[in-house]
Amino acid sequence: AVREQVEIEVYVPLRGVVSRLLVNGWRHDDMEIHFKMQELRRRPQTMFRIPENIQSASGWSSVASILNEGVGMSTLPCAKLRAIVDSAKEIMRVHTEEHRDDEISTELAADDFLPIFIYCVARAEMERPCALCVLLTTLCEPTNRIGEIGYYLATFEAAITHIQEVDLAEK
């Protein structure tokens, strides 16, 4: 609550200046990743190396919505960070719900989680994801980088980096 109030009092009045600097500084990276994300949205889950036995029938659409609305459209960095954590928890919820009746238990391992998260980040229609990543890593409280928020922020960074480096010619 204190962090949120500080962001309201300090970050919000300076948001225009900060946004301008971030947008200008990462314009080319964001243009390139935006193009890649558009192309990746057309690709199936298998292209992201999500094993067939854990793929989502819903295409993880609720996760992409949380990322789009909570991370992409929220004003406060702390709300964006909360949305990243919420999206990760939603992956677990969707997986459990959709695979409840599977004959073989398919728990999600960390190796399974990252490709799903990358898929969801690619499907979310966030504007300027590179600038957003810089904003969040810069403003994330150092004590939060150690716990759950830090883990999922690092996962978000890894997803953005992976999308930046993906070869669209690869099938």
Tab-separated table of N, CA and C in Angstrom, residues 34-92:
chain	number	residue	atom	x	y	z
A	34	HIS	N	7.448	-5.936	-31.802
A	34	HIS	CA	6.027	-5.841	-32.138
A	34	HIS	C	5.736	-6.649	-33.412
A	35	PHE	N	6.596	-6.505	-34.406
A	35	PHE	CA	6.455	-7.271	-35.641
A	35	PHE	C	6.552	-8.775	-35.356
A	36	LYS	N	7.537	-9.162	-34.555
A	36	LYS	CA	7.712	-10.580	-34.241
A	36	LYS	C	6.520	-11.125	-33.464
A	37	MET	N	6.016	-10.346	-32.517
A	37	MET	CA	4.874	-10.798	-31.729
A	37	MET	C	3.644	-10.991	-32.622
A	38	GLN	N	3.449	-10.097	-33.572
A	38	GLN	CA	2.320	-10.254	-34.504
A	38	GLN	C	2.436	-11.566	-35.270
A	39	GLU	N	3.628	-11.857	-35.727
A	39	GLU	CA	3.842	-13.096	-36.482
A	39	GLU	C	3.697	-14.316	-35.570
A	40	LEU	N	4.222	-14.240	-34.359
A	40	LEU	CA	4.168	-15.380	-33.438
A	40	LEU	C	2.744	-15.689	-32.979
A	41	ARG	N	1.854	-14.704	-32.991
A	41	ARG	CA	0.461	-14.936	-32.599
A	41	ARG	C	-0.222	-15.934	-33.528
A	42	ARG	N	0.289	-16.055	-34.734
A	42	ARG	CA	-0.301	-16.972	-35.719
A	42	ARG	C	0.230	-18.396	-35.571
A	43	ARG	N	1.258	-18.551	-34.767
A	43	ARG	CA	1.916	-19.854	-34.648
A	43	ARG	C	1.251	-20.713	-33.571
A	44	PRO	N	1.275	-22.027	-33.768
A	44	PRO	CA	0.658	-22.940	-32.786
A	44	PRO	C	1.542	-23.093	-31.540
A	45	GLN	N	0.948	-23.652	-30.512
A	45	GLN	CA	1.665	-23.870	-29.253
A	45	GLN	C	2.885	-24.777	-29.439
A	46	THR	N	2.803	-25.717	-30.368
A	46	THR	CA	3.932	-26.629	-30.598
A	46	THR	C	5.171	-25.878	-31.070
A	47	MET	N	4.984	-24.779	-31.798
A	47	MET	CA	6.126	-23.992	-32.261
A	47	MET	C	6.912	-23.413	-31.073
A	48	PHE	N	6.237	-23.219	-29.951
A	48	PHE	CA	6.872	-22.681	-28.747
A	48	PHE	C	7.435	-23.807	-27.876
A	49	ARG	N	7.382	-25.025	-28.410
A	49	ARG	CA	7.869	-26.225	-27.724
A	49	ARG	C	7.077	-26.535	-26.447
A	50	ILE	N	5.774	-26.266	-26.525
A	50	ILE	CA	4.875	-26.659	-25.441
A	50	ILE	C	4.425	-28.084	-25.768
A	51	PRO	N	4.764	-29.041	-24.910
A	51	PRO	CA	4.381	-30.432	-25.195
A	51	PRO	C	2.865	-30.567	-25.385
A	52	GLU	N	2.476	-31.420	-26.287
A	52	GLU	CA	1.049	-31.577	-26.603
A	52	GLU	C	0.208	-31.950	-25.394
A	53	ASN	N	0.770	-32.724	-24.473
A	53	ASN	CA	-0.012	-33.174	-23.320
A	53	ASN	C	-0.285	-32.068	-22.293
A	54	ILE	N	0.345	-30.911	-22.450
A	54	ILE	CA	0.054	-29.807	-21.524
A	54	ILE	C	-0.463	-28.561	-22.243
A	55	GLN	N	-0.696	-28.664	-23.546
A	55	GLN	CA	-1.227	-27.520	-24.282
A	55	GLN	C	-2.620	-27.164	-23.784
A	56	SER	N	-2.973	-25.906	-23.964
A	56	SER	CA	-4.268	-25.420	-23.510
A	56	SER	C	-5.266	-25.383	-24.663
A	57	ALA	N	-6.430	-25.954	-24.433
A	57	ALA	CA	-7.502	-25.901	-25.426
A	57	ALA	C	-7.975	-24.460	-25.629
A	58	SER	N	-7.863	-23.650	-24.604
A	58	SER	CA	-8.281	-22.244	-24.689
A	58	SER	C	-7.189	-21.355	-25.252
A	59	GLY	N	-6.017	-21.933	-25.521
A	59	GLY	CA	-4.900	-21.133	-26.027
A	59	GLY	C	-4.356	-20.171	-24.981
A	60	TRP	N	-4.593	-20.487	-23.704
A	60	TRP	CA	-4.114	-19.645	-22.603
A	60	TRP	C	-4.626	-18.215	-22.740
A	61	SER	N	-5.814	-18.054	-23.335
A	61	SER	CA	-6.331	-16.703	-23.630
A	61	SER	C	-6.523	-15.851	-22.378
A	62	SER	N	-6.908	-16.453	-21.262
A	62	SER	CA	-7.093	-15.656	-20.035
A	62	SER	C	-5.765	-15.108	-19.532
A	63	VAL	N	-4.688	-15.846	-19.759
A	63	VAL	CA	-3.355	-15.385	-19.344
A	63	VAL	C	-2.939	-14.193	-20.205
A	64	ALA	N	-3.126	-14.324	-21.513
A	64	ALA	CA	-2.789	-13.213	-22.420
A	64	ALA	C	-3.611	-11.973	-22.078
A	65	SER	N	-4.858	-12.159	-21.676
A	65	SER	CA	-5.705	-11.017	-21.284
A	65	SER	C	-5.172	-10.331	-20.038
A	66	ILE	N	-4.739	-11.121	-19.054
A	66	ILE	CA	-4.166	-10.529	-17.838
A	66	ILE	C	-2.914	-9.730	-18.185
A	67	LEU	N	-2.074	-10.284	-19.035
A	67	LEU	CA	-0.857	-9.574	-19.443
A	67	LEU	C	-1.203	-8.302	-20.203
A	68	ASN	N	-2.147	-8.406	-21.120
A	68	ASN	CA	-2.532	-7.251	-21.926
A	68	ASN	C	-3.140	-6.149	-21.073
A	69	GLU	N	-4.096	-6.513	-20.234
A	69	GLU	CA	-4.805	-5.511	-19.439
A	69	GLU	C	-4.005	-5.076	-18.210
A	70	GLY	N	-3.474	-6.036	-17.478
A	70	GLY	CA	-2.795	-5.714	-16.226
A	70	GLY	C	-1.406	-5.152	-16.399
A	71	VAL	N	-0.657	-5.697	-17.346
A	71	VAL	CA	0.709	-5.222	-17.565
A	71	VAL	C	0.714	-4.103	-18.601
A	72	GLY	N	0.023	-4.324	-19.696
A	72	GLY	CA	0.060	-3.365	-20.793
A	72	GLY	C	-0.715	-2.092	-20.553
A	73	MET	N	-1.809	-2.160	-19.798
A	73	MET	CA	-2.684	-0.988	-19.678
A	73	MET	C	-2.706	-0.352	-18.292
A	74	SER	N	-2.137	-1.006	-17.287
A	74	SER	CA	-2.102	-0.407	-15.950
A	74	SER	C	-1.135	0.775	-15.943
A	75	THR	N	-1.394	1.710	-15.063
A	75	THR	CA	-0.541	2.886	-14.966
A	75	THR	C	0.650	2.652	-14.051
A	76	LEU	N	0.388	2.124	-12.875
A	76	LEU	CA	1.429	2.008	-11.858
A	76	LEU	C	2.322	0.786	-12.086
A	77	PRO	N	3.639	0.956	-11.949
A	77	PRO	CA	4.546	-0.190	-12.076
A	77	PRO	C	4.227	-1.321	-11.100
A	78	CYS	N	3.818	-0.991	-9.870
A	78	CYS	CA	3.495	-2.060	-8.905
A	78	CYS	C	2.289	-2.867	-9.372
A	79	ALA	N	1.334	-2.238	-10.052
A	79	ALA	CA	0.179	-2.954	-10.596
A	79	ALA	C	0.610	-3.841	-11.769
A	80	LYS	N	1.551	-3.364	-12.565
A	80	LYS	CA	2.073	-4.162	-13.675
A	80	LYS	C	2.796	-5.403	-13.152
A	81	LEU	N	3.580	-5.229	-12.097
A	81	LEU	CA	4.289	-6.355	-11.494
A	81	LEU	C	3.305	-7.376	-10.903
A	82	ARG	N	2.268	-6.877	-10.252
A	82	ARG	CA	1.242	-7.778	-9.705
A	82	ARG	C	0.572	-8.569	-10.828
A	83	ALA	N	0.345	-7.913	-11.961
A	83	ALA	CA	-0.293	-8.588	-13.099
A	83	ALA	C	0.604	-9.681	-13.682
A	84	ILE	N	1.905	-9.469	-13.667
A	84	ILE	CA	2.827	-10.514	-14.137
A	84	ILE	C	2.710	-11.740	-13.232
A	85	VAL	N	2.694	-11.513	-11.927
A	85	VAL	CA	2.535	-12.619	-10.979
A	85	VAL	C	1.168	-13.287	-11.175
A	86	ASP	N	0.122	-12.478	-11.331
A	86	ASP	CA	-1.229	-13.017	-11.548
A	86	ASP	C	-1.298	-13.858	-12.821
A	87	SER	N	-0.598	-13.422	-13.862
A	87	SER	CA	-0.630	-14.182	-15.114
A	87	SER	C	0.053	-15.541	-14.936
A	88	ALA	N	1.121	-15.570	-14.170
A	88	ALA	CA	1.803	-16.844	-13.903
A	88	ALA	C	0.887	-17.786	-13.122
A	89	LYS	N	0.194	-17.252	-12.141
A	89	LYS	CA	-0.737	-18.072	-11.359
A	89	LYS	C	-1.910	-18.541	-12.224
A	90	GLU	N	-2.298	-17.716	-13.178
A	90	GLU	CA	-3.381	-18.094	-14.085
A	90	GLU	C	-2.966	-19.257	-14.987
A	91	ILE	N	-1.696	-19.306	-15.362
A	91	ILE	CA	-1.205	-20.445	-16.147
A	91	ILE	C	-1.423	-21.731	-15.356
A	92	MET	N	-1.066	-21.694	-14.091
A	92	MET	CA	-1.241	-22.878	-13.243
A	92	MET	C	-2.725	-23.237	-13.105
